[in-house]
Amino acid sequence: MVGEQGGTRRMLTGNAAAAWGARLARVEYIPAFPITPQTEIIESLAAWCAGGELAARFVTLDSEHSMITAAGAAAATGCRVFTATSSQGLLYGLEALWTVAGWRVPLVMVNVSRGLAAPITLEPDHNDILAARDSGCIQLHAETCQEVLDSVLLAYRVAEDPRVRLPVIVNMDGFYLSFTREPVEVPTPQQAADFLPEAQGEPEFRASRPLAQGVAVLQGALYSHFRYQMHLAQEAALAVHEEAAADFEQICGRRYGAVEAYRLEDAELVLVMAGSFATKARAAIDVLRSEGKRVGLLRLRMIRPWPAAAVAAALGHRRGVAVIDQNLSPGLGGILFQEVAATLARSARRPGVLRSFVGGLGGKDISLGEFRHVVDVLAAASDSEDLHGSELLFTEADWQQVQSLVQLAQFPETQAVPSDDGRSEVRR
Amino acid sequence: MKTKREFIHNLKELPRDELLAPGSPLCAGCGGLLALRLLLKALDGNVAVVNAAGCMTLLAVYPYTPLRTSWLYTTMGSAPAGAQGIRDALDVLIAKGRLPREEDLRVVVLAGDGATLDIGLSSLSGAIHRGLDFYYLCYDNEAFGNTGFQMSAASPYGSRTATSPATPLQAAGTLQQKKDLFEIWRSHHPPYAATLSTADPVDLVDKVRRATRLRGPKLFTALAVCPPGWGSAPSRGFEIAKLALDTGVWPLKEAIDGKVRHTYIPQRRRPLEEYLRTQRRFAHLFSPQRQEDVLHRMQQAVDAYWDEVQRHEMPPR
Amino acid sequence: MLRIRFHGRGGHGVKTASRIVGTAAFLSGFYAQDSPIYGAERRGAAVAAYTRIDTKPICERGAVAEPDLILVVDETLLADPAAGVRVGCEFASALLVNSGKEGTALATELRLPCPILTLDLTAVVLAVVGRGSAQSAVLGAAACALAGLGPLERVLEAVQRELVELGLEADEQARNLEAARRVYADLSAVPARPRLPASGQVELHRPTLAKGAASRPIILAVGNAAARHTGRWRVFRPVIDQEACTRCGVCFALCPDGAITLDERAYPVIDYENCKGCMMCYQECPVHCISERQEVQAW
Ligand code: SF4
Ligand code: SF4
Ligand code: SF4
């Protein structure tokens, strides 16, 4: 369990930071369903609700499909709602996610990214959260535990803004953030209250004023209208987030943009990434810079709404840009690359070369050597090449290991080899 | 009082063959693993296990599997549908002559209580309703064990889980009543449903053998001692399972075509407290204060159950 | 940056130890990061945890592959390649093993490319805390001492904070603090070893479509899990006295792992490679002909 009052710097896991975000947001309703590696979030909240530290109702639902529906319905009624899930759970609840986004209700959900089955795994990549890309939910991807907490608070401001009224998903990587403790500044209750007022939305379902929500639309023009309204609300969220981020900076002293730049001013070559693996990129960039390579990082924080203008402005004039996707759309390659490429294709200025890499799938490390490879490819590439597809960041050593495991799986007489590092647990 | 066993009569007659080799990464002393091992012994091979995501997903982790049978991992909510697909496909292939009859398999769903009673209940209900010829083993550790023991629809009233902690505001811990899986099943009219205990391997094997003669859904739920979740020493697993039988909190019974028969009736039930005291998940009922009302309610529920059994099933003395 | 790696088994408390060091560093004004290899490990399985400490924000995440300090709770892990204790040993300034053996003797035995220290943490825990207790407090204190974190009061504060989070009773906390105090006093900071420059050169592999089953997550070698050797998890070893055994079959019936087979005369035989040591057979043998022997000195 995680601390008592709030308002100090302390060591928190990403999960604990998410729970603190919900607590400081004074949420009123928490429907839950357990799934690794998110469970610590709901366990902390359950303890606070049962212990009286948080005046919210905590309910264990029978599935994520039910959980997201209950979350949306409570938000439709007028409560401030928080929920959390991960991976398979997010996919199980996907139908409901589209539904509640279409209801245009504000709620905040934390997703702890984890690779998708089959084969089932526990470690992170972003295919789960990107499967929810087109649901209508806003997406903020955190790099640090601090950002997880702060983003939950920011998320309520964006979700509840009358110009937006959409669910917001705050995403963090399983294990790399969810189970990792690092110093986190926990805002005081006063700071949280100054930034995010008490839930005060008009209760929508009430005896004195019947109304019908989430109504069927059996007509193309109407459907187009309402769907496009969601799109416009998403676009509005860019500015709303900017406003909220400015307020947040005033009150808490930390600033968040739709994208974040690292050593970008004079960078010729730019890596584009999302999530906690961007931290690894920073370290690699420092090393490569010390060798005289002008490399920088653009981290995508807001994936929906897509911050096209910011992406174009940051990348248009570079010599080389490499998108390192921690996801894979089989048959296409990296997903975010497509969005970056489409953005740049329509900008006035385009980078000399644009390359796509896929790395960190199922939590596989992206080592300094692999970052070096990406940068070397960029540095050597020329515009004239016609390269399609995405290159997988996968080393000879990885391949050797895989081969020996495949042997073990296929041939009974194979002797056990020093295989993994003991990390053989798989939990749903 | 035990009923007469039909197929095996003592432990010496347990089949020697192991369809479950050692080396799984499950916890030492896992009651669910023991239930599965015994069930597979009773089935004698030629089995395809369809797994609902949960603790047992860990059985087959690349490149290793302890099972000498076939295996298909499915999602948490859809294992019975996975069984449907395998069963139907085997039928089709055999009917068309693409698969010799002797290559047929028995299809066994392996699911925890969360997958059974929460997220997968509709899939299970559908498979039973369709009369699917399959076996279903629910290892009931009374919570979501795999994610660290959170409350499920099988968590008993009065138990503490990671999401139903015992606090002054909710002194009992879990406030809900455990869903009655056996009766949910019986309401679907399957040919066979039974409760199992790892403390009575002979009864377990006997029941599974009896069920093999029937076509359609054959449904089993085993109380599965879970040392880390229940807060008990792995070595005491058998004793705890036995206490569940002797206190009457886990009745051993079967229903053939809906007709219920208890296969063990404890003549003088031991106080439920003896069972509760073996596990830390019930420790809040005894300290710092004894929660008389909660304990009373729990004991009463057990007593009421057996009074009912007495009325309907027992011949008059 | 200082990188510390802990190795133990589920239940030893390596996660808490990594947190104690993280908290001690944090309280000393450093940037710190700590994480277990996995959230909830099975008791007995090999696990690891990490702490990183720096004077500036930490730009590394995940497993520590190039540790400055390695602490090993259970000597037997050194022989288990899957535990990964030796990974990156060449970077380490010291590897501390919880053992009653002489450091130099163990060093000759192990032939590792780093200095080896030993300290009998278990003896301290047995004497001060009690049998069956986790090693978190002493392990955390040992790492703090080796890392040069201090003073003692701050380390003890870190220990206490983490034990409170675990929900330990006051008297248990007090005994753990006393054990931590002793261990901390027994060790001193190890001089940092000059760091090898990170090479950062790897060869990339370009995958091609594999043939047949190798392209899918399929296991053909069914029943091969015995190669995992879960017998390494065992703390106590059940030993059957054949003379007294009545061949009742109870132990055979109730071993969850199927680690007991019956020989042709129906005597039970234990597969020690895979017996996890749940000790149910020991507990239930009707004639008490199964005894227990302590396997490792880690608890
Ligand atoms: S958590 Fe419980 S049910 Fe799951 S493997 Fe461990 S003992 Fe078995
Ligand atoms: S100690 Fe447990 S795992 Fe080992 S043989 Fe006995 S029952 Fe089986
Ligand atoms: S339980 Fe004891 S007496 Fe019975 S077979 Fe096992 S060792 Fe022999």
PDB file of N, CA, C and O and ligand atoms in Angstrom, chain B residues 29, chain C residues 234 236-238 251 254-260 270-271 274-282 290, ligand 2:
ATOM      1  N   GLY B  29       2.642 -27.188  -3.714  1.00  0.00           N
ATOM      2  CA  GLY B  29       1.450 -27.474  -2.925  1.00  0.00           C
ATOM      3  C   GLY B  29       0.165 -26.959  -3.543  1.00  0.00           C
ATOM      4  O   GLY B  29      -0.841 -26.833  -2.844  1.00  0.00           O
TER       5      GLY B  29
ATOM      6  N   ARG C 234      13.318 -26.185  -3.657  1.00  0.00           N
ATOM      7  CA  ARG C 234      13.044 -26.851  -2.385  1.00  0.00           C
ATOM      8  C   ARG C 234      13.851 -26.264  -1.230  1.00  0.00           C
ATOM      9  O   ARG C 234      15.036 -26.005  -1.364  1.00  0.00           O
ATOM     10  N   PHE C 236      13.092 -27.791   2.036  1.00  0.00           N
ATOM     11  CA  PHE C 236      13.218 -29.051   2.767  1.00  0.00           C
ATOM     12  C   PHE C 236      13.076 -30.208   1.790  1.00  0.00           C
ATOM     13  O   PHE C 236      12.317 -30.147   0.849  1.00  0.00           O
ATOM     14  N   ARG C 237      13.815 -31.253   2.071  1.00  0.00           N
ATOM     15  CA  ARG C 237      13.794 -32.445   1.228  1.00  0.00           C
ATOM     16  C   ARG C 237      13.057 -33.557   1.983  1.00  0.00           C
ATOM     17  O   ARG C 237      13.413 -33.878   3.116  1.00  0.00           O
ATOM     18  N   PRO C 238      12.015 -34.113   1.363  1.00  0.00           N
ATOM     19  CA  PRO C 238      11.361 -35.252   2.004  1.00  0.00           C
ATOM     20  C   PRO C 238      12.172 -36.522   1.740  1.00  0.00           C
ATOM     21  O   PRO C 238      12.612 -36.748   0.606  1.00  0.00           O
ATOM     22  N   CYS C 251       1.205 -40.903  -0.265  1.00  0.00           N
ATOM     23  CA  CYS C 251       2.114 -39.864  -0.782  1.00  0.00           C
ATOM     24  C   CYS C 251       2.042 -39.787  -2.309  1.00  0.00           C
ATOM     25  O   CYS C 251       2.034 -38.701  -2.882  1.00  0.00           O
ATOM     26  N   LEU C 254      -1.137 -37.854  -3.339  1.00  0.00           N
ATOM     27  CA  LEU C 254      -1.347 -36.430  -3.064  1.00  0.00           C
ATOM     28  C   LEU C 254      -0.203 -35.511  -3.464  1.00  0.00           C
ATOM     29  O   LEU C 254      -0.281 -34.308  -3.229  1.00  0.00           O
ATOM     30  N   CYS C 255       0.811 -36.015  -4.094  1.00  0.00           N
ATOM     31  CA  CYS C 255       1.856 -35.103  -4.572  1.00  0.00           C
ATOM     32  C   CYS C 255       1.303 -34.289  -5.746  1.00  0.00           C
ATOM     33  O   CYS C 255       1.029 -34.840  -6.797  1.00  0.00           O
ATOM     34  N   PRO C 256       1.128 -32.984  -5.581  1.00  0.00           N
ATOM     35  CA  PRO C 256       0.514 -32.187  -6.645  1.00  0.00           C
ATOM     36  C   PRO C 256       1.314 -32.254  -7.944  1.00  0.00           C
ATOM     37  O   PRO C 256       0.757 -32.163  -9.034  1.00  0.00           O
ATOM     38  N   ASP C 257       2.613 -32.387  -7.809  1.00  0.00           N
ATOM     39  CA  ASP C 257       3.474 -32.310  -8.978  1.00  0.00           C
ATOM     40  C   ASP C 257       3.742 -33.656  -9.631  1.00  0.00           C
ATOM     41  O   ASP C 257       4.464 -33.728 -10.620  1.00  0.00           O
ATOM     42  N   GLY C 258       3.201 -34.695  -9.057  1.00  0.00           N
ATOM     43  CA  GLY C 258       3.484 -36.011  -9.623  1.00  0.00           C
ATOM     44  C   GLY C 258       4.969 -36.332  -9.533  1.00  0.00           C
ATOM     45  O   GLY C 258       5.524 -37.003 -10.399  1.00  0.00           O
ATOM     46  N   ALA C 259       5.613 -35.829  -8.477  1.00  0.00           N
ATOM     47  CA  ALA C 259       7.049 -36.067  -8.323  1.00  0.00           C
ATOM     48  C   ALA C 259       7.318 -37.392  -7.614  1.00  0.00           C
ATOM     49  O   ALA C 259       8.467 -37.745  -7.393  1.00  0.00           O
ATOM     50  N   ILE C 260       6.264 -38.087  -7.242  1.00  0.00           N
ATOM     51  CA  ILE C 260       6.438 -39.404  -6.620  1.00  0.00           C
ATOM     52  C   ILE C 260       5.889 -40.463  -7.574  1.00  0.00           C
ATOM     53  O   ILE C 260       4.744 -40.360  -8.027  1.00  0.00           O
ATOM     54  N   ILE C 270      10.888 -40.719  -4.919  1.00  0.00           N
ATOM     55  CA  ILE C 270      10.756 -39.270  -5.128  1.00  0.00           C
ATOM     56  C   ILE C 270      11.731 -38.792  -6.198  1.00  0.00           C
ATOM     57  O   ILE C 270      12.910 -39.141  -6.183  1.00  0.00           O
ATOM     58  N   ASP C 271      11.205 -38.003  -7.133  1.00  0.00           N
ATOM     59  CA  ASP C 271      12.039 -37.396  -8.175  1.00  0.00           C
ATOM     60  C   ASP C 271      12.568 -36.067  -7.607  1.00  0.00           C
ATOM     61  O   ASP C 271      11.885 -35.055  -7.643  1.00  0.00           O
ATOM     62  N   ASN C 274      12.698 -32.639  -9.336  1.00  0.00           N
ATOM     63  CA  ASN C 274      11.496 -31.848  -9.539  1.00  0.00           C
ATOM     64  C   ASN C 274      10.597 -31.690  -8.326  1.00  0.00           C
ATOM     65  O   ASN C 274       9.647 -30.911  -8.381  1.00  0.00           O
ATOM     66  N   CYS C 275      10.841 -32.437  -7.271  1.00  0.00           N
ATOM     67  CA  CYS C 275      10.045 -32.262  -6.052  1.00  0.00           C
ATOM     68  C   CYS C 275      10.252 -30.834  -5.561  1.00  0.00           C
ATOM     69  O   CYS C 275      11.379 -30.404  -5.347  1.00  0.00           O
ATOM     70  N   LYS C 276       9.135 -30.086  -5.403  1.00  0.00           N
ATOM     71  CA  LYS C 276       9.262 -28.675  -5.010  1.00  0.00           C
ATOM     72  C   LYS C 276       9.364 -28.509  -3.504  1.00  0.00           C
ATOM     73  O   LYS C 276       9.512 -27.393  -3.012  1.00  0.00           O
ATOM     74  N   GLY C 277       9.216 -29.602  -2.777  1.00  0.00           N
ATOM     75  CA  GLY C 277       9.347 -29.508  -1.327  1.00  0.00           C
ATOM     76  C   GLY C 277       8.140 -28.919  -0.636  1.00  0.00           C
ATOM     77  O   GLY C 277       8.285 -28.235   0.374  1.00  0.00           O
ATOM     78  N   CYS C 278       6.944 -29.189  -1.168  1.00  0.00           N
ATOM     79  CA  CYS C 278       5.746 -28.685  -0.483  1.00  0.00           C
ATOM     80  C   CYS C 278       5.562 -29.387   0.857  1.00  0.00           C
ATOM     81  O   CYS C 278       4.884 -28.872   1.742  1.00  0.00           O
ATOM     82  N   MET C 279       6.127 -30.567   0.991  1.00  0.00           N
ATOM     83  CA  MET C 279       6.134 -31.354   2.236  1.00  0.00           C
ATOM     84  C   MET C 279       4.765 -31.873   2.648  1.00  0.00           C
ATOM     85  O   MET C 279       4.536 -32.212   3.803  1.00  0.00           O
ATOM     86  N   MET C 280       3.874 -31.964   1.667  1.00  0.00           N
ATOM     87  CA  MET C 280       2.569 -32.552   1.951  1.00  0.00           C
ATOM     88  C   MET C 280       2.745 -34.045   2.239  1.00  0.00           C
ATOM     89  O   MET C 280       2.092 -34.594   3.122  1.00  0.00           O
ATOM     90  N   CYS C 281       3.640 -34.696   1.488  1.00  0.00           N
ATOM     91  CA  CYS C 281       3.854 -36.130   1.709  1.00  0.00           C
ATOM     92  C   CYS C 281       4.385 -36.366   3.126  1.00  0.00           C
ATOM     93  O   CYS C 281       3.948 -37.272   3.824  1.00  0.00           O
ATOM     94  N   TYR C 282       5.302 -35.534   3.526  1.00  0.00           N
ATOM     95  CA  TYR C 282       5.882 -35.615   4.875  1.00  0.00           C
ATOM     96  C   TYR C 282       4.798 -35.467   5.925  1.00  0.00           C
ATOM     97  O   TYR C 282       4.730 -36.209   6.910  1.00  0.00           O
ATOM     98  N   ILE C 290       8.249 -40.581   6.419  1.00  0.00           N
ATOM     99  CA  ILE C 290       8.935 -39.581   5.594  1.00  0.00           C
ATOM    100  C   ILE C 290       9.485 -38.506   6.535  1.00  0.00           C
ATOM    101  O   ILE C 290       8.757 -37.975   7.370  1.00  0.00           O
TER     102      ILE C 290
HETATM  103  S1  SF4 D   2       7.456 -32.649  -0.935  1.00  0.00           S
HETATM  104 FE1  SF4 D   2       5.651 -32.158  -2.179  1.00  0.00          FE
HETATM  105  S2  SF4 D   2       6.484 -32.088  -4.247  1.00  0.00           S
HETATM  106 FE2  SF4 D   2       7.994 -33.163  -3.031  1.00  0.00          FE
HETATM  107  S3  SF4 D   2       7.461 -35.310  -3.270  1.00  0.00           S
HETATM  108 FE3  SF4 D   2       6.449 -34.599  -1.391  1.00  0.00          FE
HETATM  109  S4  SF4 D   2       4.412 -34.025  -2.080  1.00  0.00           S
HETATM  110 FE4  SF4 D   2       5.683 -34.147  -3.912  1.00  0.00          FE
END
